[in-house]
PDB file of C-alpha atoms in Angstrom:
ATOM      1  CA  UNK A   1      38.870  77.212 -21.260  1.00 40.00           C
ATOM      2  CA  UNK A   2      38.454  73.790 -18.942  1.00 49.00           C
ATOM      3  CA  UNK A   3      34.926  71.962 -19.558  1.00 53.00           C
ATOM      4  CA  UNK A   4      34.635  71.867 -15.570  1.00 56.00           C
ATOM      5  CA  UNK A   5      34.557  74.743 -13.959  1.00 58.00           C
ATOM      6  CA  UNK A   6      37.383  74.308 -10.616  1.00 55.00           C
ATOM      7  CA  UNK A   7      34.552  75.942  -8.133  1.00 62.00           C
ATOM      8  CA  UNK A   8      32.071  73.148  -9.600  1.00 65.00           C
ATOM      9  CA  UNK A   9      34.763  70.941  -8.715  1.00 67.00           C
ATOM     10  CA  UNK A  10      35.084  71.943  -5.604  1.00 75.00           C
ATOM     11  CA  UNK A  11      31.053  72.368  -4.304  1.00 75.00           C
ATOM     12  CA  UNK A  12      31.024  68.624  -5.307  1.00 68.00           C
ATOM     13  CA  UNK A  13      33.821  67.631  -2.914  1.00 76.00           C
ATOM     14  CA  UNK A  14      32.360  69.753  -0.389  1.00 84.00           C
ATOM     15  CA  UNK A  15      29.499  67.052  -0.178  1.00 82.00           C
ATOM     16  CA  UNK A  16      27.244  70.396  -1.618  1.00 83.00           C
ATOM     17  CA  UNK A  17      26.240  69.020  -4.508  1.00 80.00           C
ATOM     18  CA  UNK A  18      25.425  65.209  -5.206  1.00 80.00           C
ATOM     19  CA  UNK A  19      25.780  65.510  -8.398  1.00 82.00           C
ATOM     20  CA  UNK A  20      27.572  67.129 -11.541  1.00 83.00           C
ATOM     21  CA  UNK A  21      25.768  67.063 -14.787  1.00 90.00           C
ATOM     22  CA  UNK A  22      27.090  68.222 -17.743  1.00 92.00           C
ATOM     23  CA  UNK A  23      25.482  69.325 -21.725  1.00 92.00           C
ATOM     24  CA  UNK A  24      26.684  68.213 -25.553  1.00 91.00           C
ATOM     25  CA  UNK A  25      29.482  66.496 -24.013  1.00 93.00           C
ATOM     26  CA  UNK A  26      30.950  63.974 -26.454  1.00 91.00           C
ATOM     27  CA  UNK A  27      33.229  60.990 -25.352  1.00 92.00           C
ATOM     28  CA  UNK A  28      36.518  63.243 -26.208  1.00 91.00           C
ATOM     29  CA  UNK A  29      35.219  65.958 -23.477  1.00 91.00           C
ATOM     30  CA  UNK A  30      33.936  62.681 -20.941  1.00 94.00           C
ATOM     31  CA  UNK A  31      37.370  60.882 -21.283  1.00 93.00           C
ATOM     32  CA  UNK A  32      39.421  64.446 -20.594  1.00 91.00           C
ATOM     33  CA  UNK A  33      36.963  64.802 -17.199  1.00 89.00           C
ATOM     34  CA  UNK A  34      38.242  61.552 -16.127  1.00 90.00           C
ATOM     35  CA  UNK A  35      41.550  62.019 -17.163  1.00 90.00           C
ATOM     36  CA  UNK A  36      41.990  65.166 -15.414  1.00 85.00           C
ATOM     37  CA  UNK A  37      40.848  62.147 -11.955  1.00 84.00           C
ATOM     38  CA  UNK A  38      37.244  64.463 -11.878  1.00 83.00           C
ATOM     39  CA  UNK A  39      34.706  62.226 -11.162  1.00 85.00           C
ATOM     40  CA  UNK A  40      32.130  61.774 -14.201  1.00 92.00           C
ATOM     41  CA  UNK A  41      28.964  63.742 -14.548  1.00 93.00           C
ATOM     42  CA  UNK A  42      25.690  62.032 -13.499  1.00 94.00           C
ATOM     43  CA  UNK A  43      24.320  63.103 -16.333  1.00 96.00           C
ATOM     44  CA  UNK A  44      25.436  64.044 -20.009  1.00 95.00           C
ATOM     45  CA  UNK A  45      22.186  65.885 -21.634  1.00 93.00           C
ATOM     46  CA  UNK A  46      22.277  66.057 -25.286  1.00 89.00           C
ATOM     47  CA  UNK A  47      19.661  67.265 -28.128  1.00 84.00           C
ATOM     48  CA  UNK A  48      18.492  63.857 -28.724  1.00 84.00           C
ATOM     49  CA  UNK A  49      15.289  62.911 -31.743  1.00 81.00           C
ATOM     50  CA  UNK A  50      14.618  60.299 -34.338  1.00 76.00           C
ATOM     51  CA  UNK A  51      14.934  61.314 -37.516  1.00 63.00           C
ATOM     52  CA  UNK A  52      17.073  64.180 -37.039  1.00 63.00           C
ATOM     53  CA  UNK A  53      20.324  62.075 -35.562  1.00 62.00           C
ATOM     54  CA  UNK A  54      19.145  58.445 -35.501  1.00 65.00           C
ATOM     55  CA  UNK A  55      21.227  55.838 -33.419  1.00 70.00           C
ATOM     56  CA  UNK A  56      24.240  55.292 -36.156  1.00 71.00           C
ATOM     57  CA  UNK A  57      24.611  59.299 -37.453  1.00 70.00           C
ATOM     58  CA  UNK A  58      27.314  61.160 -36.488  1.00 71.00           C
ATOM     59  CA  UNK A  59      26.970  64.463 -35.528  1.00 69.00           C
ATOM     60  CA  UNK A  60      24.771  63.677 -31.625  1.00 73.00           C
ATOM     61  CA  UNK A  61      26.627  66.988 -30.142  1.00 75.00           C
ATOM     62  CA  UNK A  62      27.911  69.904 -32.293  1.00 74.00           C
ATOM     63  CA  UNK A  63      30.976  68.819 -34.031  1.00 72.00           C
ATOM     64  CA  UNK A  64      31.265  65.213 -32.935  1.00 75.00           C
ATOM     65  CA  UNK A  65      32.106  62.524 -35.699  1.00 80.00           C
ATOM     66  CA  UNK A  66      30.979  59.757 -33.491  1.00 84.00           C
ATOM     67  CA  UNK A  67      27.313  58.529 -33.631  1.00 82.00           C
ATOM     68  CA  UNK A  68      24.407  58.871 -30.709  1.00 83.00           C
ATOM     69  CA  UNK A  69      24.740  55.027 -30.190  1.00 84.00           C
ATOM     70  CA  UNK A  70      28.277  55.299 -29.442  1.00 89.00           C
ATOM     71  CA  UNK A  71      28.294  58.385 -27.051  1.00 91.00           C
ATOM     72  CA  UNK A  72      24.775  56.347 -25.827  1.00 90.00           C
ATOM     73  CA  UNK A  73      27.073  53.198 -25.244  1.00 92.00           C
ATOM     74  CA  UNK A  74      29.667  55.245 -23.367  1.00 94.00           C
ATOM     75  CA  UNK A  75      27.654  57.044 -21.201  1.00 95.00           C
ATOM     76  CA  UNK A  76      25.656  53.753 -20.535  1.00 94.00           C
ATOM     77  CA  UNK A  77      29.099  51.837 -19.788  1.00 96.00           C
ATOM     78  CA  UNK A  78      30.130  54.680 -17.106  1.00 96.00           C
ATOM     79  CA  UNK A  79      26.828  54.834 -15.578  1.00 96.00           C
ATOM     80  CA  UNK A  80      26.051  58.551 -16.736  1.00 97.00           C
ATOM     81  CA  UNK A  81      23.080  59.093 -17.468  1.00 96.00           C
ATOM     82  CA  UNK A  82      22.067  60.456 -21.148  1.00 94.00           C
ATOM     83  CA  UNK A  83      19.168  62.543 -21.175  1.00 94.00           C
ATOM     84  CA  UNK A  84      17.761  63.836 -24.384  1.00 90.00           C
ATOM     85  CA  UNK A  85      16.272  67.334 -24.822  1.00 88.00           C
ATOM     86  CA  UNK A  86      14.288  68.452 -27.532  1.00 85.00           C
ATOM     87  CA  UNK A  87      12.900  65.100 -28.496  1.00 87.00           C
ATOM     88  CA  UNK A  88      10.314  66.585 -31.418  1.00 84.00           C
ATOM     89  CA  UNK A  89      13.575  68.176 -33.078  1.00 78.00           C
ATOM     90  CA  UNK A  90      14.008  72.012 -31.350  1.00 74.00           C
ATOM     91  CA  UNK A  91      12.528  75.338 -32.383  1.00 72.00           C
ATOM     92  CA  UNK A  92      11.264  74.959 -35.850  1.00 70.00           C
ATOM     93  CA  UNK A  93      11.440  71.510 -36.139  1.00 69.00           C
ATOM     94  CA  UNK A  94       8.955  69.427 -34.556  1.00 72.00           C
ATOM     95  CA  UNK A  95       6.701  69.532 -37.455  1.00 73.00           C
ATOM     96  CA  UNK A  96       9.003  68.596 -39.606  1.00 75.00           C
ATOM     97  CA  UNK A  97       9.298  65.668 -37.186  1.00 79.00           C
ATOM     98  CA  UNK A  98       5.763  64.891 -36.262  1.00 85.00           C
ATOM     99  CA  UNK A  99       4.714  65.065 -39.658  1.00 87.00           C
ATOM    100  CA  UNK A 100       7.550  62.483 -40.512  1.00 86.00           C
ATOM    101  CA  UNK A 101       5.389  59.717 -42.994  1.00 91.00           C
ATOM    102  CA  UNK A 102       7.015  56.591 -40.608  1.00 90.00           C
ATOM    103  CA  UNK A 103       6.496  58.389 -37.555  1.00 91.00           C
ATOM    104  CA  UNK A 104       2.593  59.182 -38.037  1.00 94.00           C
ATOM    105  CA  UNK A 105       2.681  55.149 -39.822  1.00 95.00           C
ATOM    106  CA  UNK A 106       3.962  53.633 -36.595  1.00 96.00           C
ATOM    107  CA  UNK A 107       1.527  55.732 -34.513  1.00 97.00           C
ATOM    108  CA  UNK A 108      -1.412  54.786 -36.405  1.00 98.00           C
ATOM    109  CA  UNK A 109      -0.947  51.047 -36.104  1.00 97.00           C
ATOM    110  CA  UNK A 110      -0.405  51.715 -32.550  1.00 98.00           C
ATOM    111  CA  UNK A 111      -3.049  54.264 -31.957  1.00 97.00           C
ATOM    112  CA  UNK A 112      -1.036  56.989 -31.060  1.00 97.00           C
ATOM    113  CA  UNK A 113       0.415  60.266 -32.388  1.00 94.00           C
ATOM    114  CA  UNK A 114       4.244  60.518 -33.863  1.00 92.00           C
ATOM    115  CA  UNK A 115       5.424  62.362 -31.052  1.00 92.00           C
ATOM    116  CA  UNK A 116       4.393  59.691 -28.315  1.00 95.00           C
ATOM    117  CA  UNK A 117       6.243  57.078 -30.844  1.00 95.00           C
ATOM    118  CA  UNK A 118       9.293  59.625 -30.493  1.00 92.00           C
ATOM    119  CA  UNK A 119       8.838  59.356 -26.428  1.00 94.00           C
ATOM    120  CA  UNK A 120       8.654  55.863 -26.614  1.00 95.00           C
ATOM    121  CA  UNK A 121      11.277  55.090 -28.620  1.00 92.00           C
ATOM    122  CA  UNK A 122      13.276  56.702 -26.702  1.00 91.00           C
ATOM    123  CA  UNK A 123      12.228  55.321 -23.549  1.00 92.00           C
ATOM    124  CA  UNK A 124      13.049  51.786 -25.174  1.00 92.00           C
ATOM    125  CA  UNK A 125      16.031  52.884 -25.442  1.00 88.00           C
ATOM    126  CA  UNK A 126      16.628  53.444 -21.959  1.00 90.00           C
ATOM    127  CA  UNK A 127      16.779  57.594 -22.704  1.00 91.00           C
ATOM    128  CA  UNK A 128      14.978  59.842 -20.615  1.00 94.00           C
ATOM    129  CA  UNK A 129      13.894  63.334 -22.408  1.00 92.00           C
ATOM    130  CA  UNK A 130      12.660  66.259 -22.222  1.00 88.00           C
ATOM    131  CA  UNK A 131       9.444  67.349 -24.087  1.00 89.00           C
ATOM    132  CA  UNK A 132       8.311  70.745 -23.885  1.00 85.00           C
ATOM    133  CA  UNK A 133       4.723  71.451 -24.722  1.00 85.00           C
ATOM    134  CA  UNK A 134       2.545  74.505 -23.669  1.00 87.00           C
ATOM    135  CA  UNK A 135      -0.696  72.849 -25.373  1.00 89.00           C
ATOM    136  CA  UNK A 136      -3.267  70.932 -22.727  1.00 94.00           C
ATOM    137  CA  UNK A 137      -3.345  68.136 -25.257  1.00 91.00           C
ATOM    138  CA  UNK A 138       0.166  67.904 -25.732  1.00 88.00           C
ATOM    139  CA  UNK A 139       1.158  67.762 -22.183  1.00 91.00           C
ATOM    140  CA  UNK A 140      -1.164  64.977 -21.872  1.00 91.00           C
ATOM    141  CA  UNK A 141       0.595  63.098 -24.643  1.00 89.00           C
ATOM    142  CA  UNK A 142       3.832  63.961 -23.436  1.00 90.00           C
ATOM    143  CA  UNK A 143       2.903  61.832 -20.039  1.00 92.00           C
ATOM    144  CA  UNK A 144       1.233  58.860 -21.957  1.00 91.00           C
ATOM    145  CA  UNK A 145       3.567  57.068 -24.006  1.00 92.00           C
ATOM    146  CA  UNK A 146       3.929  54.111 -21.693  1.00 90.00           C
ATOM    147  CA  UNK A 147       0.605  52.085 -22.954  1.00 92.00           C
ATOM    148  CA  UNK A 148       2.518  50.693 -26.368  1.00 96.00           C
ATOM    149  CA  UNK A 149       5.134  48.477 -26.969  1.00 96.00           C
ATOM    150  CA  UNK A 150       7.153  49.271 -30.382  1.00 96.00           C
ATOM    151  CA  UNK A 151       8.334  45.894 -31.798  1.00 96.00           C
ATOM    152  CA  UNK A 152      12.096  45.238 -32.590  1.00 93.00           C
ATOM    153  CA  UNK A 153      11.132  46.108 -36.690  1.00 94.00           C
ATOM    154  CA  UNK A 154       9.686  49.797 -35.886  1.00 94.00           C
ATOM    155  CA  UNK A 155      12.612  50.724 -33.722  1.00 90.00           C
ATOM    156  CA  UNK A 156      15.203  49.403 -36.288  1.00 87.00           C
ATOM    157  CA  UNK A 157      13.305  51.836 -38.792  1.00 87.00           C
ATOM    158  CA  UNK A 158      13.480  54.685 -36.510  1.00 87.00           C
ATOM    159  CA  UNK A 159      16.982  53.771 -35.205  1.00 81.00           C
ATOM    160  CA  UNK A 160      18.183  53.770 -38.406  1.00 76.00           C
ATOM    161  CA  UNK A 161      16.332  57.298 -40.266  1.00 72.00           C
ATOM    162  CA  UNK A 162      17.477  60.039 -40.335  1.00 60.00           C
ATOM    163  CA  UNK A 163      18.603  62.800 -43.358  1.00 50.00           C
ATOM    164  CA  UNK A 164      17.447  66.210 -42.179  1.00 41.00           C
ATOM    165  CA  UNK A 165      20.460  68.627 -41.075  1.00 39.00           C
ATOM    166  CA  UNK A 166      20.502  69.374 -38.084  1.00 37.00           C
ATOM    167  CA  UNK A 167      23.687  71.238 -36.036  1.00 34.00           C
TER     168      UNK A 167
END
């Protein structure tokens, strides 16, 4: 099955769509699009959460051997927005991620929640994200993560911390 539906490509070429987006594409998939002479997507939406992935752990997309950093760098170099979904780890994983002692400790130093540390970390990496919450308190936290800046040490700790199996 082709990675890009030819009807979608026709819609884009006709001008009816301003941009094309994909989800969970690794660099191999993105290179195949370019090699086929098709436009690269504007957005590649991939699951992305600290501790679960880390920047230097392979497996940023299902079955991929590249690290999240490699995929993020490829997307950036090619003008593709890397959009992180499930910033708290996805269904059944948020409790584990948001109670992570390192994220909690960093949050305490900044007087914010572990969720806000997570979102701020992704923002400082240049990754827009799609947090989900039905609780009004959590919704407010999801909108208010800009009032502090993680320092290089904190970012480095989060970048290199991983170890939970996700895919």
